[in-house]
XYZ file of C-alpha atoms in Angstrom:
274
model
C 102.868 -19.331 17.295
C 99.123 -19.698 17.709
C 98.327 -17.192 15.013
C 100.664 -18.835 12.658
C 99.216 -22.248 13.338
C 95.693 -20.910 12.659
C 96.764 -19.308 9.453
C 98.411 -22.487 8.385
C 95.453 -24.704 9.165
C 92.740 -22.502 7.655
C 94.827 -20.875 5.003
C 93.927 -17.399 6.376
C 96.183 -14.490 5.767
C 97.152 -11.978 8.375
C 95.014 -9.322 6.795
C 91.934 -11.507 7.045
C 92.644 -12.238 10.709
C 92.819 -8.529 11.356
C 89.380 -8.049 9.780
C 87.974 -10.812 11.975
C 89.108 -9.069 15.130
C 87.961 -5.687 13.981
C 84.500 -6.676 12.636
C 83.308 -9.851 14.335
C 84.463 -9.408 17.908
C 82.604 -6.131 18.526
C 79.366 -7.721 17.259
C 79.882 -10.717 19.485
C 80.413 -8.405 22.431
C 77.211 -6.465 21.539
C 75.220 -9.734 21.311
C 76.454 -10.786 24.745
C 75.478 -7.426 26.203
C 71.984 -7.535 24.690
C 71.510 -11.108 25.960
C 72.444 -10.105 29.478
C 70.036 -7.142 29.339
C 67.168 -9.332 28.149
C 67.852 -11.782 30.960
C 67.271 -8.889 33.354
C 63.786 -8.154 31.746
C 64.918 -4.848 30.367
C 63.308 -3.582 27.174
C 65.111 -1.419 24.742
C 62.552 0.443 22.652
C 62.904 1.171 19.002
C 64.935 4.004 17.847
C 62.996 7.166 17.298
C 62.251 7.688 13.658
C 62.164 4.032 12.666
C 58.831 2.253 12.089
C 57.762 -0.464 14.504
C 57.423 -3.838 12.870
C 54.314 -5.932 13.619
C 56.029 -8.980 15.045
C 53.029 -10.828 16.634
C 50.501 -10.055 13.901
C 48.533 -7.622 16.108
C 47.526 -4.192 14.925
C 49.756 -1.377 16.128
C 48.370 0.838 18.899
C 46.480 3.940 17.785
C 48.427 7.157 17.671
C 48.259 9.408 20.698
C 45.580 12.041 20.562
C 46.881 15.466 19.991
C 46.206 18.134 22.583
C 44.522 20.235 19.920
C 42.198 17.474 18.694
C 38.496 17.594 19.679
C 37.799 14.941 22.325
C 34.733 12.720 22.154
C 31.886 14.423 24.018
C 29.910 12.144 26.357
C 26.150 12.753 26.269
C 26.223 13.163 30.069
C 29.328 15.101 31.151
C 28.795 13.739 34.657
C 28.004 10.039 34.116
C 27.977 9.329 37.861
C 25.610 12.197 38.702
C 22.047 10.902 38.558
C 19.320 13.430 37.909
C 16.689 13.553 40.689
C 13.427 11.749 39.854
C 10.436 13.966 39.006
C 8.420 14.939 42.052
C 4.952 13.510 42.532
C 2.412 16.280 42.038
C -0.457 14.483 43.846
C 0.554 15.378 47.448
C 0.949 18.998 46.394
C -2.525 18.991 44.794
C -4.169 17.505 47.888
C -2.323 19.958 50.132
C -3.566 22.886 48.072
C -7.092 21.418 47.990
C -7.190 21.062 51.781
C -5.888 24.594 52.245
C -8.506 25.950 49.815
C -11.311 24.068 51.596
C -10.132 25.348 54.967
C -10.128 28.910 53.664
C -13.634 28.477 52.215
C -14.950 27.026 55.472
C -13.370 29.868 57.402
C -14.970 32.454 55.104
C -18.319 30.658 55.331
C -18.131 30.563 59.125
C -17.266 34.256 59.309
C -20.186 35.023 56.987
C -22.610 33.037 59.150
C -21.292 34.714 62.274
C -21.780 38.196 60.795
C -25.210 37.161 59.511
C -26.183 35.871 62.952
C -24.883 39.002 64.689
C -26.830 41.235 62.303
C -30.107 39.278 62.362
C -29.854 37.792 65.857
C -32.449 34.987 65.528
C -34.558 34.322 68.627
C -36.734 31.318 69.397
C -40.477 31.972 69.522
C -42.338 32.453 72.792
C -44.980 29.890 73.789
C -47.606 30.071 76.500
C -50.655 27.974 77.287
C -53.716 30.194 77.580
C -56.233 27.610 78.635
C -56.722 23.894 79.232
C -59.999 22.155 79.989
C -60.884 18.575 80.919
C -64.197 16.852 80.307
C -65.662 13.331 80.364
C -62.919 12.250 82.743
C -63.156 8.692 84.088
C -60.270 6.616 85.422
C -60.827 3.135 86.877
C -59.578 -0.431 86.431
C -56.576 0.805 84.416
C -58.908 2.377 81.886
C -59.107 6.112 81.240
C -61.603 8.161 79.281
C -61.039 11.907 78.948
C -61.071 14.891 76.589
C -58.669 17.870 76.773
C -58.925 21.158 74.890
C -55.884 23.412 74.915
C -55.148 26.832 73.515
C -51.582 28.085 72.918
C -50.270 31.484 72.070
C -47.146 31.718 69.886
C -45.272 34.961 69.224
C -42.315 35.674 66.950
C -39.971 38.136 68.700
C -37.667 38.578 65.652
C -37.758 41.902 63.813
C -36.033 40.671 60.626
C -36.757 36.941 60.524
C -39.939 35.035 59.840
C -40.527 31.498 61.173
C -42.095 28.432 59.614
C -43.341 25.400 61.600
C -43.781 21.891 60.197
C -44.706 18.486 61.675
C -46.254 20.049 64.754
C -47.289 17.461 67.379
C -48.715 18.235 70.835
C -48.974 15.711 73.702
C -50.519 15.377 77.178
C -48.657 13.758 80.082
C -49.433 12.989 83.676
C -46.111 13.814 85.241
C -43.763 11.996 82.807
C -46.264 9.332 81.692
C -47.508 9.783 78.128
C -51.323 9.746 77.761
C -52.231 10.999 74.264
C -51.188 13.273 71.411
C -52.592 15.209 68.451
C -51.235 16.896 65.329
C -51.520 20.595 64.524
C -51.637 22.080 61.042
C -48.240 23.579 59.948
C -48.119 27.370 59.986
C -45.840 30.370 59.464
C -45.221 33.594 61.353
C -43.999 36.912 60.066
C -41.791 39.294 62.041
C -43.473 40.232 65.342
C -46.481 38.043 64.562
C -48.639 36.540 67.379
C -50.750 33.484 66.684
C -53.215 31.324 68.658
C -53.215 27.536 68.253
C -56.008 25.186 69.336
C -55.458 21.517 70.080
C -57.850 18.749 71.146
C -56.816 15.466 72.827
C -58.905 12.452 73.731
C -58.763 9.041 75.377
C -61.555 6.541 74.949
C -61.370 3.684 77.425
C -57.611 3.406 76.823
C -55.292 1.263 78.907
C -53.170 3.181 81.423
C -50.844 1.716 84.034
C -52.465 1.160 87.421
C -50.042 3.421 89.338
C -50.866 6.317 87.014
C -54.630 5.778 87.414
C -54.246 5.669 91.167
C -52.184 8.900 91.134
C -54.813 10.784 89.082
C -57.661 9.555 91.300
C -55.701 10.598 94.365
C -55.346 14.135 92.983
C -59.069 14.264 92.149
C -59.949 13.618 95.767
C -57.940 16.745 96.657
C -59.948 18.826 94.157
C -57.414 19.347 91.347
C -55.440 17.353 88.818
C -52.117 18.393 87.227
C -51.096 17.613 83.683
C -48.072 18.467 81.495
C -48.563 19.579 77.913
C -45.728 19.419 75.369
C -45.168 20.268 71.738
C -42.552 19.299 69.137
C -42.126 20.946 65.721
C -39.601 21.464 62.917
C -38.639 25.136 62.869
C -36.831 27.185 60.236
C -35.944 30.891 60.087
C -36.412 32.872 56.902
C -34.958 36.179 55.769
C -36.107 37.453 52.393
C -35.110 34.642 49.975
C -32.774 32.946 52.476
C -33.945 30.080 54.660
C -31.904 28.604 57.467
C -31.614 24.896 58.140
C -34.427 23.251 60.050
C -34.073 22.453 63.715
C -36.263 20.645 66.235
C -38.261 22.942 68.506
C -39.393 21.532 71.861
C -42.008 23.189 74.073
C -42.866 22.090 77.612
C -45.779 23.495 79.611
C -45.441 21.850 83.022
C -47.750 21.489 86.014
C -50.901 22.861 84.406
C -53.489 22.609 87.187
C -57.147 21.825 86.462
C -59.963 22.284 88.962
C -62.061 19.159 89.327
C -65.241 21.121 89.935
C -65.010 23.199 86.737
C -62.567 21.172 84.724
C -60.698 24.336 83.761
C -57.149 25.560 84.196
C -56.513 27.643 87.264
C -54.090 30.509 87.723
C -54.435 32.062 84.257
C -52.038 31.748 81.229
C -48.785 29.940 81.891
C -45.460 30.418 80.106
C -43.821 27.361 78.552
C -40.193 26.359 78.272
C -38.847 26.531 74.713
C -35.673 24.900 73.488
């Protein structure tokens, strides 16, 4: 009855109704199924072989790179691996310089040691041969006197000569300085022995009262003691080589003079050398 009523109202034949059921209803069912799938956020991709239409106006994605295609080579295959910074060469240079200087100093020291062992330098020998006193007067902290001394200097070295410069000789009473004089510079060959003369004088010079009293006290006992010293710059020589200069100190202590004669008693006296 319903089909007949429809056919009567729309003037549709039975054959047309059959086409409606066979063609339209399946499409309606497919549309309902696709709507339900889209509501569940499911995406049905395009069928393989059909081109993808650009719906949003954006460019299609680039094609996948083939396994056989040459990949893009990065200039640094390990972008996260940083090359170590270049080392500073200055510490290495200074280290090598210090090592070289140490080696040179060691060689120089060994050379000097061998040179010293071969040559064996010895200090010269000094002795005072004579000392005389004349015109001696000591009173009221004033002293007048004249001393004449004679030294003997010998060079004990068999391979080294010695040169003396800035030679100064002095007279002391005990440790109190009285006067001094300069001696002409000289040289000594190997095994050489030389005699030096020195003259000292005081002419009404001021001297501390305790020193004057000590000298007058010794005079009353018949003899007076003086100390004679010498200072010089000394250098050893061997052929064309000359060693560095050093200060030579000579001390001739407790040289006794007889008041009656004014001459040294006891004969020549050895001096300390250093």
